[in-house]
mmCIF file of C-alpha atoms in Angstrom:
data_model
loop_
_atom_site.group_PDB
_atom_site.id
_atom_site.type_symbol
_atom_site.label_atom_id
_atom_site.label_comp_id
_atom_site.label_asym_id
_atom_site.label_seq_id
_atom_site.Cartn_x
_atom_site.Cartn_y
_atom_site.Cartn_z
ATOM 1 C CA UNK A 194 -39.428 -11.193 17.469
ATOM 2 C CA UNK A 195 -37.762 -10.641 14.035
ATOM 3 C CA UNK A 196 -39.135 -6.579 14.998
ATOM 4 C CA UNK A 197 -36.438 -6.125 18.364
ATOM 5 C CA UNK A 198 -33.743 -8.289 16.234
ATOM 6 C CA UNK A 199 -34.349 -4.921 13.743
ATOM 7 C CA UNK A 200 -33.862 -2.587 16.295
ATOM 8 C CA UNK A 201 -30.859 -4.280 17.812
ATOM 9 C CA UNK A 202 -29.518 -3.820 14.565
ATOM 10 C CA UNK A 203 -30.809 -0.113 14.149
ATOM 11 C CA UNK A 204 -28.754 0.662 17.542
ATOM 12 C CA UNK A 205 -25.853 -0.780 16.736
ATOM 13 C CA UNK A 206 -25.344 0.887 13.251
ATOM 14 C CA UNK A 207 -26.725 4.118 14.500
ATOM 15 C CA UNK A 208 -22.962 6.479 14.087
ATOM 16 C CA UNK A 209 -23.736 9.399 15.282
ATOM 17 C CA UNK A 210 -23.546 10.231 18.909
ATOM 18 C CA UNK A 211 -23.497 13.967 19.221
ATOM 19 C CA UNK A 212 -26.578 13.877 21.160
ATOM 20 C CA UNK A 213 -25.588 11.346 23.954
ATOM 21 C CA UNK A 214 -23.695 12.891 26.858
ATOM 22 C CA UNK A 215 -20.041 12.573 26.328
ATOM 23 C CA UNK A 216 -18.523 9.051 28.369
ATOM 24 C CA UNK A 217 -14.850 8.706 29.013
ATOM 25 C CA UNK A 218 -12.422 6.625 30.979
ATOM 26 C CA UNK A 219 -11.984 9.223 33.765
ATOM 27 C CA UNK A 220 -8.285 7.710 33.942
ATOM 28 C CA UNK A 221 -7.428 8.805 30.439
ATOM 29 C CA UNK A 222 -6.006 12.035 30.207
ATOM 30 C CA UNK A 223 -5.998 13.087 26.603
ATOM 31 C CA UNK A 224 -9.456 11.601 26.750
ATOM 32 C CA UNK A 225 -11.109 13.703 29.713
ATOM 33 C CA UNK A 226 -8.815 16.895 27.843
ATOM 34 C CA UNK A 227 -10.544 16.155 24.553
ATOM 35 C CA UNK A 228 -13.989 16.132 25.530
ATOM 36 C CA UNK A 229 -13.522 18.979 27.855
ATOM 37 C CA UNK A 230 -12.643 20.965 24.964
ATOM 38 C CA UNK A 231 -14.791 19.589 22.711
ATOM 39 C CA UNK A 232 -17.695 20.786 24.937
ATOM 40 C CA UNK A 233 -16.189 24.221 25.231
ATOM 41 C CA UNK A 234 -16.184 24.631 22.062
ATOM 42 C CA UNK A 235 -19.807 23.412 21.688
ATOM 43 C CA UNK A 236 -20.753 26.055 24.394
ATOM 44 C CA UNK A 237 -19.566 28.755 21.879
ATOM 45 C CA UNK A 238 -21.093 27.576 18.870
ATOM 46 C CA UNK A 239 -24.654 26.063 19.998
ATOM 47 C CA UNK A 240 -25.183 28.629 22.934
ATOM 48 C CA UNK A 241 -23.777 31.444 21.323
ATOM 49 C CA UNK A 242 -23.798 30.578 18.060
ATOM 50 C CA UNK A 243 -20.450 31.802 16.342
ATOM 51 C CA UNK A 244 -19.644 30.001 13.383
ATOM 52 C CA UNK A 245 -16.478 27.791 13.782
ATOM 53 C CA UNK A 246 -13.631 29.024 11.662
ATOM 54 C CA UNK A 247 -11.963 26.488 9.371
ATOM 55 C CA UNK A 248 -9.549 28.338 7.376
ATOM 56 C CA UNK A 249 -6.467 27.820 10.057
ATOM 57 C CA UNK A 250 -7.537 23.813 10.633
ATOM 58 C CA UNK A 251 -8.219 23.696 6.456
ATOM 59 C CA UNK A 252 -4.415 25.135 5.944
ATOM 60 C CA UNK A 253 -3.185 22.203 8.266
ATOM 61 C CA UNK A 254 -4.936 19.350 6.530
ATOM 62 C CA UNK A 255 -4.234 21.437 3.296
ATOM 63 C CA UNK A 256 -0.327 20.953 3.806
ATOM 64 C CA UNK A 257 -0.179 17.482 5.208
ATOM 65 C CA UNK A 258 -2.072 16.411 2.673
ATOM 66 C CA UNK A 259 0.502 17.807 -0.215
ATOM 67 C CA UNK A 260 3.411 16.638 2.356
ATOM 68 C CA UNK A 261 1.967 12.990 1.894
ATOM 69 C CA UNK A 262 1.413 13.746 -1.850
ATOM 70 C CA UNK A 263 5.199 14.158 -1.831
ATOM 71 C CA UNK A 264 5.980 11.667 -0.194
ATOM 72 C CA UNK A 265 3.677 9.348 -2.740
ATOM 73 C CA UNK A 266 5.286 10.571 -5.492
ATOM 74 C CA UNK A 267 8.600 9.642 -4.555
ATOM 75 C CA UNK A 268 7.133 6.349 -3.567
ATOM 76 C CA UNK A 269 5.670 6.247 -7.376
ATOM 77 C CA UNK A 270 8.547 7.326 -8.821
ATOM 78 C CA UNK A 271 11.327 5.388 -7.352
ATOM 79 C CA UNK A 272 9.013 2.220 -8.179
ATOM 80 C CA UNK A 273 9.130 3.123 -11.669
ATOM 81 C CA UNK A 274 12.507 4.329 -12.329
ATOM 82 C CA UNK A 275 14.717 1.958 -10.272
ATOM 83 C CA UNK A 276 17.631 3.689 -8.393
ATOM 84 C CA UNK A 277 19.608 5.371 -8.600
ATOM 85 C CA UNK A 278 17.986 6.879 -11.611
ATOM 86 C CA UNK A 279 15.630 7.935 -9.381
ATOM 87 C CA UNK A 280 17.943 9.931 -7.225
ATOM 88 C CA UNK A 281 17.307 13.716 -8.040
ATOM 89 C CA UNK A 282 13.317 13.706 -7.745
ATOM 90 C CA UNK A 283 13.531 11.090 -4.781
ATOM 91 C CA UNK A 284 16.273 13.881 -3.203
ATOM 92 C CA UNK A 285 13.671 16.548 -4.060
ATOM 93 C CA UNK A 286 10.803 14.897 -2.231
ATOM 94 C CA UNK A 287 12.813 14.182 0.705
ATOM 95 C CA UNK A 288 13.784 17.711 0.957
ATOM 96 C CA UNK A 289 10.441 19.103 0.626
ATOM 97 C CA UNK A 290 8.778 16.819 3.204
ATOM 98 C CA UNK A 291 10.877 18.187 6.124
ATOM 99 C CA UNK A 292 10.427 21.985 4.913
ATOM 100 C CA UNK A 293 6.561 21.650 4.443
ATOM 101 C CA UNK A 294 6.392 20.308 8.269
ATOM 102 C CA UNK A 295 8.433 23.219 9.521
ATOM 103 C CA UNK A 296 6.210 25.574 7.405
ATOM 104 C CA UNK A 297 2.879 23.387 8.908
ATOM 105 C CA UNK A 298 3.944 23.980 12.710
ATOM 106 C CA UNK A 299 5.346 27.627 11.843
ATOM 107 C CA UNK A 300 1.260 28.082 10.455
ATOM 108 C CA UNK A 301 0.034 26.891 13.565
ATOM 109 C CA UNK A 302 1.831 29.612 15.868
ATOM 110 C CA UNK A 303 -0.610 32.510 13.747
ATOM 111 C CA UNK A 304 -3.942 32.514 14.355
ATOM 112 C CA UNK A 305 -5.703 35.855 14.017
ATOM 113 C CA UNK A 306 -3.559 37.630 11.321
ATOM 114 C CA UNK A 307 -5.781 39.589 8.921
ATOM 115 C CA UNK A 308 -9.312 38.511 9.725
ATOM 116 C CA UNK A 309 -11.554 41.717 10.006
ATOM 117 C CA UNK A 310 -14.451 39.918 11.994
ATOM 118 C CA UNK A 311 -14.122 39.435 16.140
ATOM 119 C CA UNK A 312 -12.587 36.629 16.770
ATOM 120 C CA UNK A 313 -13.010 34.212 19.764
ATOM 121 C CA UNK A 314 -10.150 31.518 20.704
ATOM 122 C CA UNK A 315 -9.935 28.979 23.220
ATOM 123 C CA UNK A 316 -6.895 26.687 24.678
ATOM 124 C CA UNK A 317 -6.634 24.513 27.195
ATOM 125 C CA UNK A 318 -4.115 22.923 28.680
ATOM 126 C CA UNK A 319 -4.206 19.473 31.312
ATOM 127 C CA UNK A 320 -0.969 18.250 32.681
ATOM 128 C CA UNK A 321 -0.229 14.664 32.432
ATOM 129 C CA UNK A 322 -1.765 12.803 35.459
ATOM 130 C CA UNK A 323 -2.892 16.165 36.887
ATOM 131 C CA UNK A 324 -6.201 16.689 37.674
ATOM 132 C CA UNK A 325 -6.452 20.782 37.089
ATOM 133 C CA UNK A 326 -7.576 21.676 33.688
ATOM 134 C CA UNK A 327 -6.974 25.305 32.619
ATOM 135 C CA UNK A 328 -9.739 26.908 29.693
ATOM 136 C CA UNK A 329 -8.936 29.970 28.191
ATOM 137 C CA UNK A 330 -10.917 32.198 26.295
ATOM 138 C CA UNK A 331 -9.372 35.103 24.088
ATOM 139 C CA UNK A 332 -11.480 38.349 22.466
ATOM 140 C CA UNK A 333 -9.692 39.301 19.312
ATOM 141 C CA UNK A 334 -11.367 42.207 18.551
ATOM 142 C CA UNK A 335 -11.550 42.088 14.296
ATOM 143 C CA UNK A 336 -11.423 46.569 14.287
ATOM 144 C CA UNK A 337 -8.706 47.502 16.969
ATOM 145 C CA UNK A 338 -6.724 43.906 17.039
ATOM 146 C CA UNK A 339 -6.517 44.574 20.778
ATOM 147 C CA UNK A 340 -7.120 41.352 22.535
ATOM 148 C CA UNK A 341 -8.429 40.341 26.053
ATOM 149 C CA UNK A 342 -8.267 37.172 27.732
ATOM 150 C CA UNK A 343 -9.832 35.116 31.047
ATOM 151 C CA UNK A 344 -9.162 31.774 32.437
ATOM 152 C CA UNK A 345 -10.487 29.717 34.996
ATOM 153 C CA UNK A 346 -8.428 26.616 36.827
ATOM 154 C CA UNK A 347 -10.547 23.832 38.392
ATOM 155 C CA UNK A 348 -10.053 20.075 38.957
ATOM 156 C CA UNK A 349 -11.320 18.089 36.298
ATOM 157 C CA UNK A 350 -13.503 16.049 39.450
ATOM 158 C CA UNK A 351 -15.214 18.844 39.160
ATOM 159 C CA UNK A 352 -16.962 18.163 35.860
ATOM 160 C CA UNK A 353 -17.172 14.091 35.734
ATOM 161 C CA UNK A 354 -19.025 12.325 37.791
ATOM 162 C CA UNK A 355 -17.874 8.828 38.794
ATOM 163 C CA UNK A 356 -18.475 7.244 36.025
ATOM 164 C CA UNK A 357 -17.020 9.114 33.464
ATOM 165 C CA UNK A 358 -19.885 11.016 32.039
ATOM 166 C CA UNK A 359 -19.125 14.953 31.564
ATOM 167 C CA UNK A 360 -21.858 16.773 33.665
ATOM 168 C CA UNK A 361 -22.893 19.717 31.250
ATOM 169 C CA UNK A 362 -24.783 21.657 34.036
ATOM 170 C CA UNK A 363 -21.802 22.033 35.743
ATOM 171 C CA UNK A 364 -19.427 22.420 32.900
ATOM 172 C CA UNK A 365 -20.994 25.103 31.214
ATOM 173 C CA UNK A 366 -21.736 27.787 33.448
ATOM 174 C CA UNK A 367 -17.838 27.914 33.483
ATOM 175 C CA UNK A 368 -17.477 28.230 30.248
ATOM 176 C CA UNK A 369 -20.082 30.524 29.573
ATOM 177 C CA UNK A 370 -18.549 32.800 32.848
ATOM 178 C CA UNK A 371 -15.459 33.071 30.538
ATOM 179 C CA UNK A 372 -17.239 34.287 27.612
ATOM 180 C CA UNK A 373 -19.682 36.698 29.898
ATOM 181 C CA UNK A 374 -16.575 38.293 31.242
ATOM 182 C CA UNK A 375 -14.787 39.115 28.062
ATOM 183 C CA UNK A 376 -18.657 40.408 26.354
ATOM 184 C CA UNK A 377 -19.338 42.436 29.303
ATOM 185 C CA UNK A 378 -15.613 44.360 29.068
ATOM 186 C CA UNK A 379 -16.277 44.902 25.488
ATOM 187 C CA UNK A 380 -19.591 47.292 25.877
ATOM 188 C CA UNK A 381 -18.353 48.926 28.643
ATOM 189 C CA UNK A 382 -15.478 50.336 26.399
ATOM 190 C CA UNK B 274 -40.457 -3.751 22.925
ATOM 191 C CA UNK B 275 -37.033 -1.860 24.182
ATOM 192 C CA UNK B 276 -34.189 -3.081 22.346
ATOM 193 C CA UNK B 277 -32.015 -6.513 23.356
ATOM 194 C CA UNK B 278 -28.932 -6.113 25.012
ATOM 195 C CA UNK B 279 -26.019 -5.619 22.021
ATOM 196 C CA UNK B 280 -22.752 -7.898 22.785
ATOM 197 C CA UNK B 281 -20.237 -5.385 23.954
ATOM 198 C CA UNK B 282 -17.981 -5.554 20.908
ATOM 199 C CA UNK B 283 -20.700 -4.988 18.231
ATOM 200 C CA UNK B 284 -21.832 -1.918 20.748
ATOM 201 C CA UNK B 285 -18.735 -0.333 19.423
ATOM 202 C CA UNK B 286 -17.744 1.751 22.570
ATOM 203 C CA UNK B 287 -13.942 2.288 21.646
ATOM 204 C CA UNK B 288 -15.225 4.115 18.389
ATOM 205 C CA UNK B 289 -16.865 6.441 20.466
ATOM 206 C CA UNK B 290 -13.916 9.320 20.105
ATOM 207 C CA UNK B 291 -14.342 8.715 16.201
ATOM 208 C CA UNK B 292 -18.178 8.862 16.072
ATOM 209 C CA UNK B 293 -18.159 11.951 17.950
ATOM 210 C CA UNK B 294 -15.721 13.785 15.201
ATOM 211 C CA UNK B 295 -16.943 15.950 12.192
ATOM 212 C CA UNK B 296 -15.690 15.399 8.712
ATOM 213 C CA UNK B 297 -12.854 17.547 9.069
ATOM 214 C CA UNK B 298 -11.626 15.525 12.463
ATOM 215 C CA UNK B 299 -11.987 12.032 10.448
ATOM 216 C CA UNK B 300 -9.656 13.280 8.015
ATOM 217 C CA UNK B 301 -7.257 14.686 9.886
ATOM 218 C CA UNK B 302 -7.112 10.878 11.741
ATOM 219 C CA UNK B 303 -6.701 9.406 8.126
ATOM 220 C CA UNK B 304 -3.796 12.496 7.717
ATOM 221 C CA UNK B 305 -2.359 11.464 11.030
ATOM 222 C CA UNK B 306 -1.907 7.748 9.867
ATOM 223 C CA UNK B 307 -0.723 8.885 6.300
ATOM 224 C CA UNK B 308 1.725 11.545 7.789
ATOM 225 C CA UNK B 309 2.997 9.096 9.919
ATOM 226 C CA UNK B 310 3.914 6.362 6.826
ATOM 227 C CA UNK B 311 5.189 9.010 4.894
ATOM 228 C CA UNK B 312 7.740 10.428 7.759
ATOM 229 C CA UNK B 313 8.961 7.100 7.855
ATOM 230 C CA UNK B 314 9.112 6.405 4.024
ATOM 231 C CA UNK B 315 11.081 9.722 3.828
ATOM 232 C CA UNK B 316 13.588 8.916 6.067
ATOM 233 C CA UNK B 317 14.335 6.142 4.434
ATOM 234 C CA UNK B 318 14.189 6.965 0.658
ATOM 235 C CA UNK B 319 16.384 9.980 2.692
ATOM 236 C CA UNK B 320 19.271 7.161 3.845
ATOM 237 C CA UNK B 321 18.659 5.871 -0.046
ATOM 238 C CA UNK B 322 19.901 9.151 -1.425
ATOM 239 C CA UNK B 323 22.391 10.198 1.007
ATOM 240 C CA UNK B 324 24.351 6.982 1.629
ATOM 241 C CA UNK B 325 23.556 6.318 -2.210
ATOM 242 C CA UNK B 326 22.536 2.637 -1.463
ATOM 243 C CA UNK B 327 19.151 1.157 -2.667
ATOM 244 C CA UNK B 328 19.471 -0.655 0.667
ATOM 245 C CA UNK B 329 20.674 1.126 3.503
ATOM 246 C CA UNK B 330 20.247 -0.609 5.875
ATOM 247 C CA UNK B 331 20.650 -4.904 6.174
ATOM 248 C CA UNK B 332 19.912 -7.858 8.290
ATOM 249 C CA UNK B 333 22.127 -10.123 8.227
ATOM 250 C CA UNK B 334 20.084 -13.615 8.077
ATOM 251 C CA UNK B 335 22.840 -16.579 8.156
ATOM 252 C CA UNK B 336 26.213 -17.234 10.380
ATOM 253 C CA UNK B 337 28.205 -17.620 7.422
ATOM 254 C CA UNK B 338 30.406 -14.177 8.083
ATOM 255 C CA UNK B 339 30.943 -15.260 11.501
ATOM 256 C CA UNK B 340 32.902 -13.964 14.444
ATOM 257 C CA UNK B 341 32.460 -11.085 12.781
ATOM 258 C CA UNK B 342 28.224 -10.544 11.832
ATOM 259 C CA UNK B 343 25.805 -12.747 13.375
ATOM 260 C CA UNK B 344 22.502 -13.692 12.348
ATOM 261 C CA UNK B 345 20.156 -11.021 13.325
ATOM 262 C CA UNK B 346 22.990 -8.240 12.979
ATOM 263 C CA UNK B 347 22.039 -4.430 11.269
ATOM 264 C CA UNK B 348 24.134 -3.451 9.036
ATOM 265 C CA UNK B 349 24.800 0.192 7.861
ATOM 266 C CA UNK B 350 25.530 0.470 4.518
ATOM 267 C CA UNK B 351 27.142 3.366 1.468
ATOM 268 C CA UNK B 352 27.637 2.861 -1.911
ATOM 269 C CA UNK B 353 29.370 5.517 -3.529
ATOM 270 C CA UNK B 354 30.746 5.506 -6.552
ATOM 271 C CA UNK B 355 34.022 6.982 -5.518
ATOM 272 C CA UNK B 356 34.873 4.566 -3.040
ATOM 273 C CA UNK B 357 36.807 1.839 -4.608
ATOM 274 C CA UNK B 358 36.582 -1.566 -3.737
ATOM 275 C CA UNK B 359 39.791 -3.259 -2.070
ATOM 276 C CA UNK B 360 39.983 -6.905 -0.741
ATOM 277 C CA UNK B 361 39.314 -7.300 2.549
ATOM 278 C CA UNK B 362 36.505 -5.139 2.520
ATOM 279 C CA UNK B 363 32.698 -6.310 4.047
ATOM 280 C CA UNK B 364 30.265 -5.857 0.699
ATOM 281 C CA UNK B 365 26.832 -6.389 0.349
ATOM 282 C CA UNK B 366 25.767 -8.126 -3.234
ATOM 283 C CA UNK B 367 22.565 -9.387 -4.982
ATOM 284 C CA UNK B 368 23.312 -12.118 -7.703
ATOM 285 C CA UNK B 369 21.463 -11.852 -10.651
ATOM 286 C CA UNK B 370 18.053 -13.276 -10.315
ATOM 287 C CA UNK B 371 18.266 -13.672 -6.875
ATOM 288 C CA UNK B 372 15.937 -11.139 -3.946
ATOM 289 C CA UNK B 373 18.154 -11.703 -1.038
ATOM 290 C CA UNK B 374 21.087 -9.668 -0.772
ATOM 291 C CA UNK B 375 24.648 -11.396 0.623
ATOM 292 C CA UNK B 376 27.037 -10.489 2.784
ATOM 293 C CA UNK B 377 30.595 -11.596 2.937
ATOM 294 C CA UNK B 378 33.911 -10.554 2.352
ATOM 295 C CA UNK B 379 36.283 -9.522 -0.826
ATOM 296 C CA UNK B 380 38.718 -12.198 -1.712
ATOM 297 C CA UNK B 381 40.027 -11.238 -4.819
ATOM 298 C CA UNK B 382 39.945 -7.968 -7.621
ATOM 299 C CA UNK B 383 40.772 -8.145 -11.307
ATOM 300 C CA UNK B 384 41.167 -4.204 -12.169
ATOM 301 C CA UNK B 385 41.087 -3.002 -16.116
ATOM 302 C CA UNK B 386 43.378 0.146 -16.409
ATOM 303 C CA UNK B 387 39.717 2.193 -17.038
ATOM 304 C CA UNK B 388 38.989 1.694 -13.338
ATOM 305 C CA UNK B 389 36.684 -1.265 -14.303
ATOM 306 C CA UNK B 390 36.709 -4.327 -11.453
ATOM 307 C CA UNK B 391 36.028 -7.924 -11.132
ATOM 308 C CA UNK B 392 35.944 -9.335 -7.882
ATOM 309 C CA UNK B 393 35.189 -12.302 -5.807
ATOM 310 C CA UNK B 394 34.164 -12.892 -2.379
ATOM 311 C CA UNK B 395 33.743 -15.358 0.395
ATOM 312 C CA UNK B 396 31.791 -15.814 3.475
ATOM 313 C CA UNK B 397 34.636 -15.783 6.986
ATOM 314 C CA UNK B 398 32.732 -19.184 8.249
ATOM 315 C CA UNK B 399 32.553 -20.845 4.447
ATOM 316 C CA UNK B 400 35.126 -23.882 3.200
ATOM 317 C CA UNK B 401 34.452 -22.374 0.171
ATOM 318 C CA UNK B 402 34.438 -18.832 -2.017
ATOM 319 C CA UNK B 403 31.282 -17.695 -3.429
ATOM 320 C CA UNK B 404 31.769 -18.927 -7.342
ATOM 321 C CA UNK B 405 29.287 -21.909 -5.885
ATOM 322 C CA UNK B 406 26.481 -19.089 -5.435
ATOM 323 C CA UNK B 407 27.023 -17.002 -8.518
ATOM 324 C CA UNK B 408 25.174 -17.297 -11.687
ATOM 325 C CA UNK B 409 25.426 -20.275 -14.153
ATOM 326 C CA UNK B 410 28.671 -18.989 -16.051
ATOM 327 C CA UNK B 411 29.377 -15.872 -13.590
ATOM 328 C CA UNK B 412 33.070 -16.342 -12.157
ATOM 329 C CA UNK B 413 32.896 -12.748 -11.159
ATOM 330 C CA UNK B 414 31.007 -10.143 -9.315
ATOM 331 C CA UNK B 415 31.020 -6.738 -10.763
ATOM 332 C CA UNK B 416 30.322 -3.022 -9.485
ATOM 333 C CA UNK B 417 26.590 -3.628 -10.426
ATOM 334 C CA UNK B 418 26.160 -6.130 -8.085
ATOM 335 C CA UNK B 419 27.266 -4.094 -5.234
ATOM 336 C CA UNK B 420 24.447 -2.919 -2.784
ATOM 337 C CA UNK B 421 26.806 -1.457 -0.780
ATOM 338 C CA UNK B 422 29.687 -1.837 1.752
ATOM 339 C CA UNK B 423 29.160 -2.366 5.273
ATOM 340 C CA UNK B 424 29.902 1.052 6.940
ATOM 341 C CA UNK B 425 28.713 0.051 10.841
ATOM 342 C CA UNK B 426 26.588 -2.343 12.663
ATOM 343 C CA UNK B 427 24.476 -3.040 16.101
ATOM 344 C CA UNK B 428 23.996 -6.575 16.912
ATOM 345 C CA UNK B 429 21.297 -8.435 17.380
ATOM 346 C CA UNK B 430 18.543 -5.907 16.638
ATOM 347 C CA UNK B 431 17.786 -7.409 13.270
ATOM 348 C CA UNK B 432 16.000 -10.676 14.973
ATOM 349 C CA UNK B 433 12.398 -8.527 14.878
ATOM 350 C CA UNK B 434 13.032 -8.168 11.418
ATOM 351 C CA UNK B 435 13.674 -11.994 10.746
ATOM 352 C CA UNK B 436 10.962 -12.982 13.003
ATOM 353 C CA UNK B 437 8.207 -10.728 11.146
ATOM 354 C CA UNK B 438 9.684 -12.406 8.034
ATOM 355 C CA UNK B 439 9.434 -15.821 9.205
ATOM 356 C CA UNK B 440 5.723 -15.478 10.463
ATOM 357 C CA UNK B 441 4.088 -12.674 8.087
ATOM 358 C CA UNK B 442 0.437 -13.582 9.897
ATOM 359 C CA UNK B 443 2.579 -11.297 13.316
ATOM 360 C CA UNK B 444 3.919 -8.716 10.799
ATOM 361 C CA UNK B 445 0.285 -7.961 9.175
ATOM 362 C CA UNK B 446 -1.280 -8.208 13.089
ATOM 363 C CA UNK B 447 1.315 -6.037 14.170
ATOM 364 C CA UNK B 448 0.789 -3.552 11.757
ATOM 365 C CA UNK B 449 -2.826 -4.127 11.755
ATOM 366 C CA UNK B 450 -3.463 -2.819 15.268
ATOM 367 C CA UNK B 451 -0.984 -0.231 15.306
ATOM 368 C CA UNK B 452 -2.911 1.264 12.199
ATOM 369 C CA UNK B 453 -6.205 1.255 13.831
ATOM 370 C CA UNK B 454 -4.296 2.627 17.238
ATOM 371 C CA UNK B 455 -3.641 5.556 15.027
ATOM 372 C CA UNK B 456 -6.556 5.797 13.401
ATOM 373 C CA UNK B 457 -9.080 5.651 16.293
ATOM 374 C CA UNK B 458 -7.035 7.496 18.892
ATOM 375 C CA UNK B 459 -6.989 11.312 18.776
ATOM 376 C CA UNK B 460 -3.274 12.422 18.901
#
């Protein structure tokens, strides 16, 4: 008895989950968008096994993180020196905040830039309270910088089943049909 | 055996989003929730600096400035230096000593020829002028004790901020669940 109390406990501290098939609420939008990307994503890296590049998503957390640094150092500062001594570096902070978001969404809009290796993108898009979801995959190619794209449309009903549980064998034949499409282009130039 | 059936709380289901994120995706959530206290502390260390008030914006918590604030009123505050003060005015003051700011009105200045003021003030709905509230052996308010002057108002919106005051268990729930919201939800 004291054995199934122990693996009661196991299962309930056990944190990872990437092996169990992906449940949503079906209703939630952002949720059935985030694990449909999610699983893209996995497609590319477990079935073709690229290798996930974290230098545009490490810039991001990069400059939030000094943007809250900023902001804690105001925070510090004013506690220390009382206004309105603390005007100048509190004026600073608030003036850098602003300009380091600007600079953090103008980061976002530049992907590729100067990477010399081939470079594979996807995006997605779901409308609110619509059902079609849109992938897209893009071939950056890293020698000519030409790139190629393909897209497919379908209703998200497509993928779930009823309740809520992202069917992969249907999910990623479409996924990989984007990739396919884009490889095969490539060798025949 | 198989294991029993978990109670659907401890199962933690609604951390399923979070337990399915790498180390880089649990950050950014912790990011989201700091970016989002920061924005929020810069805007208003931003008021602090531009209206040059340590308190921008007020509540104003009794009826003793009535018809013209009521309890629960926002007030909009400035406080610079080159605006003098002149009787009649609507200023915001701490007393020495004291946390809560007051609001009433400017009965009377004393003015030294180096610009220098003494003044004293007086709540509209009060019998009385304020000497009853100052310190023990402070007849007048000075330019120090200003927080600001009352620029602008909207009524009524200030009750939320009495109310969290009065019960501080529904301020720390409040903020409690809107911090794990942010936390656990992705965007």
């Amino acid at each position: 008895k004291a054995n199934s109390g122990f693996n009661s406990l196991l299962f309930v501290l056990q944190w990872k989950i990437d092996d169990k098939p992906v449940k949503i609420d079906k209703w939630d939008g952002s949720a059935v968008k985030n694990s449909l990307d999610d699983s893209a994503k996995k497609v590319l890296l477990e079935k073709y096994k690229y290798i996930e590049n974290f230098r545009l998503i490490d810039g991001r957390l990069i400059i939030c993180t000094i943007s809250c640094l900023f902001a804690i150092v105001a925070l510090i500062w004013d506690y220390l020196h009382p206004f309105p001594e603390s005007k100048p570096v509190l004026a600073f902070c608030v003036v850098s905040y602003p300009l380091l978001i600007i600079f953090l969404v103008a980061h976002r809009k530049d992907p590729a830039g100067m990477d010399p290796d081939d470079v594979w993108q996807l995006s997605s898009s779901l409308k609110r309270f619509d059902d079609k979801y849109t992938l897209k995959v893009t071939f950056i190619s890293g020698r000519t910088k030409q790139q190629r794209e393909a897209e497919f449309t379908k209703s998200i009903a497509k993928f779930f089943d009823t309740n809520g549980t992202l069917v992969m064998e249907a999910y990623e034949p479409e996924v990989s049909k984007l990739h396919d499409s884009l490889a095969m282009e490539r060798k025949i130039k | 055996g198989p294991p029993r059936s978990v109670p659907a709380m401890l199962s933690l289901d609604f951390l399923d989003d979070v337990r399915r994120m790498n180390k880089r995706q649990l950050y950014y959530q912790v990011l989201n929730f700091g970016m989002i206290v920061s924005s929020a502390l810069m805007i208003w260390k931003g008021l602090m600096v531009v209206t040059g008030s340590e308190s921008p914006i007020v509540v104003v918590l009794s009826g003793s400035m009535e018809p013209a604030f009521h309890r629960g009123d926002l007030l909009f505050l400035t406080n610079r230096i080159e605006d003098p003060i002149r009787v009649g005015e609507i200023v915001v003051f701490r007393i020495e000593g004291r946390e809560i700011p007051i609001v009433h009105r400017v009965l009377k200045i004393h003015e030294k020829q180096n610009g220098e003021i003494k003044f004293l003030t007086k709540g509209d709905n009060n019998a009385v002028d304020d000497r009853g509230l100052y310190k023990r052996g402070q007849h007048w308010l000075e330019k120090k004790d200003v927080v600001g002057r009352a620029r602008g108002f909207v009524p009524y919106i200030g009750i939320v901020t009495i109310l969290m005051n009065d019960y501080p268990k529904f301020k720390y729930a409040v903020l409690f669940f809107l911090g794990l919201f942010v936390l656990v939800h992705r965007e």
